[in-house]
Structure formats: structure tokens, C-alpha cells
Amino acid sequence: MKKNSLKRVFSALAVAAVAVSASSVAAFAEEGDGGFTAAQIEGSANKPTITVEVDGVAGGKVFDLADVAGKTVTVNVNVAGANAQYASTGLHIYYDKALDVATDDFGDANVEAGAAIKKLSANPAENDPTAADQGMKGFFVATAGKANYGIDGTMWKFDLKVPATAKEGDVFGIDIIYKSSKNAEDLFVNAEDNEAGKIMQAYAFTRGIYNSGSNNTFAASAEDVAKCAALADLDKSYDGYIAIGKAPETTTTTTTTTTTTTTTTTTTTTTTTTTQPATTTTTSTTKAGTTTTTTAKKPTTTTTTKKAATTTTTAKKDDSPKTGVAGAGVAVAGLALAVGTAFVLRKKED
């Protein structure tokens, strides 16, 4: 059984090793259904989904420019819905041509096997030159095993480097695609390589990954689109993305405070009232005759002095609506002066 499984893997590897023209890829790309009907595929006992996780976020992530330009981002390829049900796999993983995958000492993609396939034999990643036909870069990875030791979790892990020239609003797509030729095909099958395993494989490549034929529905979240508008135009057959959001606009509020000082001076008014001397006449009659005495009272002068009052008002001006009536302070001061003057005149008249 192991020999048969390995044979299928090596056959799948031929897809990556042999250059395939864009037209032939298109001709075989829709055969991911394995010749099964939609009803048979939907009725698969196992329904594996193979997804992309970017920096720990399912599907993709929007980064700040300073956090990602010229730096690497970790990408995981995860599987779910096929726990202990698969052995032989072969996947093509593509990414935007502006990105670079971390490489090993031999120049091949440095792709690490994850926990999901730790009990399977993992073939080193092979660069796929035919990715250029789709304007991308890519590699091929494969597994084999004598039993269905493949479980749910992370199958593959690798780093992609974002160019230092990246700018806000850039989007870099990541795609898991199905490829086949007349002699080989991508795989996701059980060790028995039976019909149930082949239907599971058909489900994985038609329903379990996004594709242009039967599952063209990939989309970024509304929250991510709000951060990076270009995500709204992302190819719906992709499986993930690295995006760079626009920095939030900074609003600067300037508050100007004006201090107004108003000084009101009240003039001192001095009123002098002089009481004219009053004369008192006293007449006394005695035996000697009549005596008349006149007494004059000393004039009385009363002086009233109003102390000068100075009022200083400091008002802090801000953007609040002005209240009151303009000139009201002056009017009040004038009224006080008029009242004082009237008081003087009245005293004089008295």
C-alpha cells in the first residue's frame, strides 16, 4: 500500500517538474471533480477544506505599512474535515509575484511540514515555474503514507517576504490551486486509493478550496475592506491575502483662547453742603429793664466723598456662542454716573 501511495505522489510531482502551458492547465483545471457528479461529491463521507492562514488570521490580514514592508509574514495551509482520513496529497500553492518565499540552502522554497502531516512522509517543496503563466510564483508540496495518518490542523508552514517598496493599499494574493496533466494530477486521497477516497479528493478540490469553476466566492471581510479598499476587487478564486491598509487620517483640533480685560472706572463725586448760620434771639426782662441776647450758631459743613471704584472683568473667550447685549457694561456705568449726578443736583437744589 505504501508503494502505491508513493507512486501516486511521485506522479503528482511530475506536474510541478514538467512545464505545462497555460492552455493545458486551463483544459485540465476543471477536472478536479474526478468525473463524479455534484450529488456524489456533496455526499462524500469526508468533506475536507484546505484553507490559508496569514499571521494567525484565517483567510488574510491587513497590516500597517511599517509593520510589513521589507519583512516576512508567516503563512499556514490548514486542513479540516478529514481527520485520520488521508495519506497521499499533492498541492500547488501560488502567491503574488511581488512576494518572495523564504528559501533553503538549495534555493528551493523553505516549507515546513506541520503537525497535521507529522506521521506522513513529506516531500521537500519543489518550485513551480509554470506559476509565471498566471502572473504568480509558486511551489508544489506532497505527502505519502502507508496509512491514513493525516489529521486536521496545519499541513504546511512557510514565510513570504513583502517588498520594501510596498505601499499603502497594496494587496498580495495567495492561492491553492488544483492542477493536472494527462499523466498526473494533484492529490488528496486516502491510503486505500478507493472510490470513497477519490470522492473525498473531488470534494477537496471543488468545494474545499476556492476556485474559478465551482467555488468562486472568496472575499475579504467588510472590516478588512474598510482598511484596504483594493480588497473589494480581490480575485474570488484566491484563498488568502496579505494587504496593507491606509493609515487613518489624523484630525488636528486647534483651540484659540482670547482673554479680554475690561476696566470700568467710577468717578469720585464730592458733595459739600454748607448750612447757613442760624441766629437765635433771647429776650429777658428783669427789674433793671429788658435784656436781649443774640446767639449765632457756627456754620456746619458736611462733606460726602464717594470712593472711586474700579472694576476689572476678565473674560475667557472660546468658541461658545456670545451672550448678552454688546455695550451693556458701558450703559450700566453711564447709568451709575447719571444717578450720582442727579443726587448732586438734588442736593444743590435743596
Coordinates of C-alpha atoms in Angstrom, one line a residue:
M1 CA 0.0 0.0 0.0
K2 CA 2.8 2.4 0.8
K3 CA 4.4 1.6 -2.6
N4 CA 1.2 2.5 -4.4
S5 CA 0.8 5.7 -2.4
L6 CA 4.3 6.9 -3.1
K7 CA 3.9 6.1 -6.7
R8 CA 0.9 8.5 -6.9
V9 CA 2.8 11.2 -5.1
F10 CA 5.8 10.9 -7.5
S11 CA 3.3 11.1 -10.4
A12 CA 1.8 14.3 -8.9
L13 CA 5.3 15.7 -8.5
A14 CA 5.6 15.5 -12.3
V15 CA 3.1 18.3 -12.6
A16 CA 5.5 20.7 -11.0
A17 CA 8.6 19.3 -12.6
V18 CA 7.3 19.4 -16.2
A19 CA 6.5 22.9 -17.6
V20 CA 2.8 23.0 -18.5
S21 CA 1.5 25.7 -20.8
A22 CA -1.3 28.0 -19.7
S23 CA -3.7 26.5 -22.2
S24 CA -3.2 22.9 -21.0
V25 CA -3.6 23.9 -17.4
A26 CA -7.0 25.5 -18.2
A27 CA -8.0 22.4 -20.1
F28 CA -7.5 20.2 -17.1
A29 CA -8.2 22.6 -14.2
E30 CA -11.9 21.8 -14.2
E31 CA -11.3 18.1 -13.8
G32 CA -10.9 18.4 -10.1
D33 CA -14.3 16.7 -9.8
G34 CA -12.6 13.4 -10.8
G35 CA -15.6 12.6 -13.1
F36 CA -18.0 12.4 -10.2
T37 CA -21.4 14.1 -10.2
A38 CA -22.2 17.0 -8.0
A39 CA -24.5 14.7 -6.0
Q40 CA -21.8 12.2 -5.4
I41 CA -19.3 14.9 -4.3
E42 CA -21.8 16.5 -2.0
G43 CA -22.5 13.1 -0.5
S44 CA -18.8 12.5 0.4
A45 CA -18.4 10.9 3.8
N46 CA -15.4 13.2 4.4
K47 CA -15.5 16.9 3.4
P48 CA -12.0 18.4 3.7
T49 CA -11.5 22.1 3.5
I50 CA -8.0 23.4 2.8
T51 CA -7.5 27.0 3.9
V52 CA -4.9 29.7 4.2
E53 CA -4.0 31.4 7.5
V54 CA -1.9 34.6 7.4
D55 CA -0.1 35.6 10.6
G56 CA -2.6 33.7 12.6
V57 CA -5.7 35.1 10.8
A58 CA -7.9 32.9 8.7
G59 CA -8.1 34.0 5.1
G60 CA -5.8 37.0 5.3
K61 CA -4.7 40.0 7.2
V62 CA -4.4 43.8 6.7
F63 CA -1.1 45.1 8.0
D64 CA 0.2 48.6 8.7
L65 CA 2.9 49.5 6.2
A66 CA 5.6 50.0 8.8
D67 CA 5.0 46.5 10.2
V68 CA 5.3 44.6 7.0
A69 CA 7.3 46.4 4.2
G70 CA 10.5 44.6 3.7
K71 CA 9.6 42.0 6.3
T72 CA 8.3 38.4 6.3
V73 CA 4.8 37.1 7.0
T74 CA 4.1 33.6 8.1
V75 CA 1.5 31.6 6.2
N76 CA -0.1 28.3 7.2
V77 CA -2.0 25.9 5.0
N78 CA -4.6 24.2 7.2
V79 CA -6.9 21.3 6.7
A80 CA -10.2 20.4 8.5
G81 CA -12.9 17.7 8.0
A82 CA -10.6 14.9 7.1
N83 CA -9.1 13.8 10.4
A84 CA -7.2 10.5 10.0
Q85 CA -8.7 10.0 6.5
Y86 CA -5.9 10.9 4.1
A87 CA -2.4 9.9 3.2
S88 CA -1.4 11.0 -0.3
T89 CA -1.6 14.7 -1.0
G90 CA -0.1 17.0 -3.7
L91 CA -0.9 20.7 -3.6
H92 CA 0.2 23.7 -5.7
I93 CA 0.5 26.9 -3.6
Y94 CA 0.8 30.2 -5.5
Y95 CA 1.4 33.7 -4.3
D96 CA 1.7 37.2 -5.8
K97 CA 4.8 37.6 -8.0
A98 CA 5.9 40.7 -5.9
L99 CA 6.4 38.4 -2.9
D100 CA 9.3 36.1 -2.3
V101 CA 9.2 32.8 -0.4
A102 CA 11.9 32.1 2.1
T103 CA 14.3 29.5 0.6
D104 CA 16.6 26.8 1.8
D105 CA 20.3 26.4 1.0
F106 CA 19.5 25.0 -2.4
G107 CA 17.2 27.8 -3.4
D108 CA 14.0 25.9 -3.0
A109 CA 11.0 27.1 -1.1
N110 CA 11.6 26.6 2.6
V111 CA 8.3 24.9 3.5
E112 CA 8.0 23.3 6.9
A113 CA 5.7 20.3 7.5
G114 CA 3.1 21.0 10.1
A115 CA 1.6 18.8 12.9
A116 CA -1.2 17.5 10.7
I117 CA 1.2 15.5 8.5
K118 CA 4.0 14.7 11.0
K119 CA 3.3 11.0 10.7
L120 CA 3.3 11.1 6.9
S121 CA 6.3 11.3 4.6
A122 CA 6.6 14.9 3.4
N123 CA 8.4 15.6 0.1
P124 CA 10.6 18.7 0.0
A125 CA 8.9 21.7 -1.7
E126 CA 9.5 22.0 -5.4
N127 CA 9.5 25.4 -7.2
D128 CA 6.9 25.6 -9.9
P129 CA 8.0 27.6 -12.9
T130 CA 4.6 27.3 -14.5
A131 CA 3.1 29.7 -11.9
A132 CA 4.5 32.5 -14.0
D133 CA 1.9 31.6 -16.7
Q134 CA -0.7 33.0 -14.2
G135 CA 1.4 36.0 -13.2
M136 CA 2.4 34.4 -9.9
K137 CA 5.1 32.5 -8.2
G138 CA 4.6 29.1 -6.6
F139 CA 5.7 25.7 -5.4
F140 CA 4.4 22.1 -5.1
V141 CA 4.3 20.1 -1.8
A142 CA 3.3 16.4 -1.3
T143 CA 2.9 13.7 1.3
A144 CA 2.6 9.9 1.3
G145 CA 1.9 7.3 3.9
K146 CA 1.2 3.6 4.5
A147 CA -2.0 4.5 6.4
N148 CA -4.3 7.4 6.9
Y149 CA -2.1 9.2 9.3
G150 CA -3.0 12.7 8.1
I151 CA -5.1 14.6 10.6
D152 CA -6.8 18.0 10.9
G153 CA -4.5 21.0 11.6
T154 CA -1.6 22.7 9.9
M155 CA -0.2 20.8 6.9
W156 CA 2.4 23.4 5.7
K157 CA 4.1 26.5 7.0
F158 CA 6.2 29.0 5.1
D159 CA 7.3 32.6 5.2
L160 CA 6.6 35.2 2.4
K161 CA 8.6 38.4 2.2
V162 CA 6.8 41.6 1.4
P163 CA 8.9 44.0 -0.8
A164 CA 10.4 47.1 0.8
T165 CA 8.8 49.1 -1.9
A166 CA 5.3 48.1 -0.9
K167 CA 2.9 50.9 -0.3
E168 CA -0.4 51.6 1.4
G169 CA -3.3 49.9 -0.4
D170 CA -1.3 47.1 -1.9
V171 CA -2.9 43.6 -1.9
F172 CA -0.9 40.3 -2.5
G173 CA -3.0 37.2 -3.3
I174 CA -2.3 33.7 -2.1
D175 CA -3.9 30.8 -4.0
I176 CA -4.2 27.0 -3.5
I177 CA -5.0 25.6 -6.9
Y178 CA -5.7 22.2 -8.5
K179 CA -3.5 21.3 -11.5
S180 CA -3.4 18.2 -13.6
S181 CA -2.0 16.9 -16.9
K182 CA -2.7 13.9 -18.9
N183 CA -0.3 11.9 -16.8
A184 CA -0.5 13.4 -13.3
E185 CA -2.8 15.3 -11.0
D186 CA -2.9 16.9 -7.6
L187 CA -4.0 14.7 -4.8
F188 CA -5.9 14.5 -1.6
V189 CA -6.8 10.8 -1.2
N190 CA -6.7 8.0 1.4
A191 CA -4.1 5.3 1.6
E192 CA -6.6 2.8 0.1
D193 CA -7.0 4.9 -3.0
N194 CA -10.6 3.7 -3.3
E195 CA -13.7 5.4 -4.5
A196 CA -14.5 6.9 -1.1
G197 CA -11.0 8.4 -1.1
K198 CA -11.4 9.7 -4.7
I199 CA -14.7 11.3 -3.9
M200 CA -13.1 12.9 -0.9
Q201 CA -10.4 14.3 -3.2
A202 CA -13.0 15.6 -5.6
Y203 CA -14.7 17.4 -2.7
A204 CA -11.4 18.9 -1.6
F205 CA -10.6 20.4 -5.0
T206 CA -14.1 21.6 -5.9
R207 CA -15.6 22.6 -2.6
G208 CA -12.7 22.5 -0.1
I209 CA -10.6 25.2 -1.8
Y210 CA -11.7 28.3 -3.7
N211 CA -11.5 28.0 -7.4
S212 CA -12.8 29.7 -10.6
G213 CA -15.0 26.8 -11.5
S214 CA -17.3 25.7 -8.6
N215 CA -16.3 27.8 -5.6
N216 CA -15.6 31.3 -6.8
T217 CA -16.8 33.0 -3.6
F218 CA -13.7 34.1 -1.7
A219 CA -14.0 37.5 -0.2
A220 CA -12.3 39.7 2.4
S221 CA -14.2 40.7 5.5
A222 CA -16.0 44.0 5.4
E223 CA -13.8 45.2 8.2
D224 CA -10.7 44.5 6.1
V225 CA -12.1 46.1 3.0
A226 CA -12.7 49.2 5.1
K227 CA -9.0 49.2 5.9
C228 CA -7.9 48.5 2.4
A229 CA -10.3 49.3 -0.4
A230 CA -8.5 47.3 -3.0
L231 CA -9.6 44.1 -1.3
A232 CA -13.0 44.6 -2.7
D233 CA -11.5 43.7 -6.1
L234 CA -9.6 40.6 -4.9
D235 CA -9.9 37.6 -7.2
K236 CA -12.7 35.4 -5.8
S237 CA -10.8 32.2 -6.6
Y238 CA -7.9 33.1 -4.2
D239 CA -7.6 31.5 -0.8
G240 CA -5.8 34.3 1.1
Y241 CA -4.1 37.6 1.0
I242 CA -1.6 39.9 2.6
A243 CA -2.8 43.5 2.4
I244 CA -1.6 46.9 3.5
G245 CA -4.1 49.3 5.0
K246 CA -4.1 53.1 4.7
A247 CA -3.0 55.0 7.8
P248 CA -6.0 56.6 9.5
E249 CA -6.4 60.3 8.8
T250 CA -5.3 62.5 11.6
T251 CA -7.6 65.3 12.6
T252 CA -5.9 68.2 14.4
T253 CA -8.1 70.5 16.5
T254 CA -6.7 73.9 17.4
T255 CA -8.3 75.8 20.2
T256 CA -7.6 79.5 20.4
T257 CA -8.3 81.2 23.8
T258 CA -8.6 85.0 23.8
T259 CA -8.6 86.8 27.2
T260 CA -10.4 90.2 27.2
T261 CA -9.9 92.5 30.2
T262 CA -12.5 95.3 30.7
T263 CA -11.8 98.0 33.3
T264 CA -14.6 100.2 34.5
T265 CA -13.7 103.3 36.5
T266 CA -16.3 105.2 38.5
T267 CA -15.5 108.9 39.1
T268 CA -15.4 110.1 42.7
T269 CA -18.1 112.6 43.4
T270 CA -17.6 115.0 46.4
T271 CA -20.6 116.9 47.7
T272 CA -20.2 119.8 50.1
T273 CA -23.2 121.1 51.9
T274 CA -22.9 124.3 53.9
T275 CA -25.6 125.1 56.4
Q276 CA -26.0 128.9 56.8
P277 CA -25.6 130.1 60.4
A278 CA -28.8 130.3 62.3
T279 CA -29.4 133.2 64.7
T280 CA -31.1 132.7 68.0
T281 CA -32.5 135.7 69.9
T282 CA -33.3 135.5 73.5
T283 CA -35.2 138.4 75.4
S284 CA -35.0 138.6 79.1
T285 CA -37.0 141.0 81.3
T286 CA -35.6 142.0 84.7
K287 CA -36.3 144.7 87.1
A288 CA -33.5 146.6 85.7
G289 CA -35.0 146.5 82.3
T290 CA -35.2 144.3 79.3
T291 CA -32.1 142.4 78.1
T292 CA -31.9 140.9 74.6
T293 CA -29.2 138.2 73.8
T294 CA -28.5 137.1 70.3
T295 CA -26.6 133.7 69.8
A296 CA -25.2 132.8 66.5
K297 CA -24.6 129.0 65.7
K298 CA -21.4 128.1 64.0
P299 CA -21.9 127.1 60.3
T300 CA -21.9 123.4 59.7
T301 CA -20.2 122.0 56.7
T302 CA -20.9 118.4 55.7
T303 CA -18.6 116.7 53.1
T304 CA -19.6 113.4 51.5
T305 CA -17.0 111.6 49.4
K306 CA -17.7 108.6 47.2
K307 CA -14.7 106.3 46.9
A308 CA -13.6 105.7 43.3
A309 CA -14.4 102.1 42.3
T310 CA -12.5 100.3 39.7
T311 CA -13.9 97.0 38.4
T312 CA -11.8 94.7 36.3
T313 CA -13.5 91.8 34.5
T314 CA -11.5 89.2 32.7
A315 CA -13.5 87.0 30.3
K316 CA -12.0 83.9 28.7
K317 CA -13.1 83.7 25.1
D318 CA -13.7 80.4 23.5
D319 CA -15.8 79.0 20.7
S320 CA -19.1 79.2 22.7
P321 CA -21.8 81.5 21.4
K322 CA -21.7 85.0 22.8
T323 CA -24.5 86.0 25.1
G324 CA -25.7 89.3 26.5
V325 CA -26.0 92.7 24.8
A326 CA -23.0 94.5 23.4
G327 CA -22.1 97.7 25.3
A328 CA -24.3 96.7 28.2
G329 CA -21.4 97.2 30.7
V330 CA -20.8 100.8 29.4
A331 CA -24.5 101.6 29.6
V332 CA -24.6 100.4 33.3
A333 CA -21.6 102.5 34.1
G334 CA -23.2 105.5 32.4
L335 CA -26.4 105.0 34.4
A336 CA -24.5 104.9 37.7
L337 CA -22.8 108.2 36.8
A338 CA -26.1 109.8 35.9
V339 CA -27.7 108.7 39.2
G340 CA -24.7 110.2 41.1
T341 CA -25.0 113.4 39.1
A342 CA -28.7 113.6 39.8
F343 CA -28.0 113.1 43.5
V344 CA -25.6 116.1 43.5
L345 CA -28.1 118.3 41.6
R346 CA -30.8 117.4 44.0
K347 CA -28.6 118.3 47.0
K348 CA -27.8 121.6 45.5
E349 CA -31.4 122.4 44.9
D350 CA -32.2 121.5 48.5

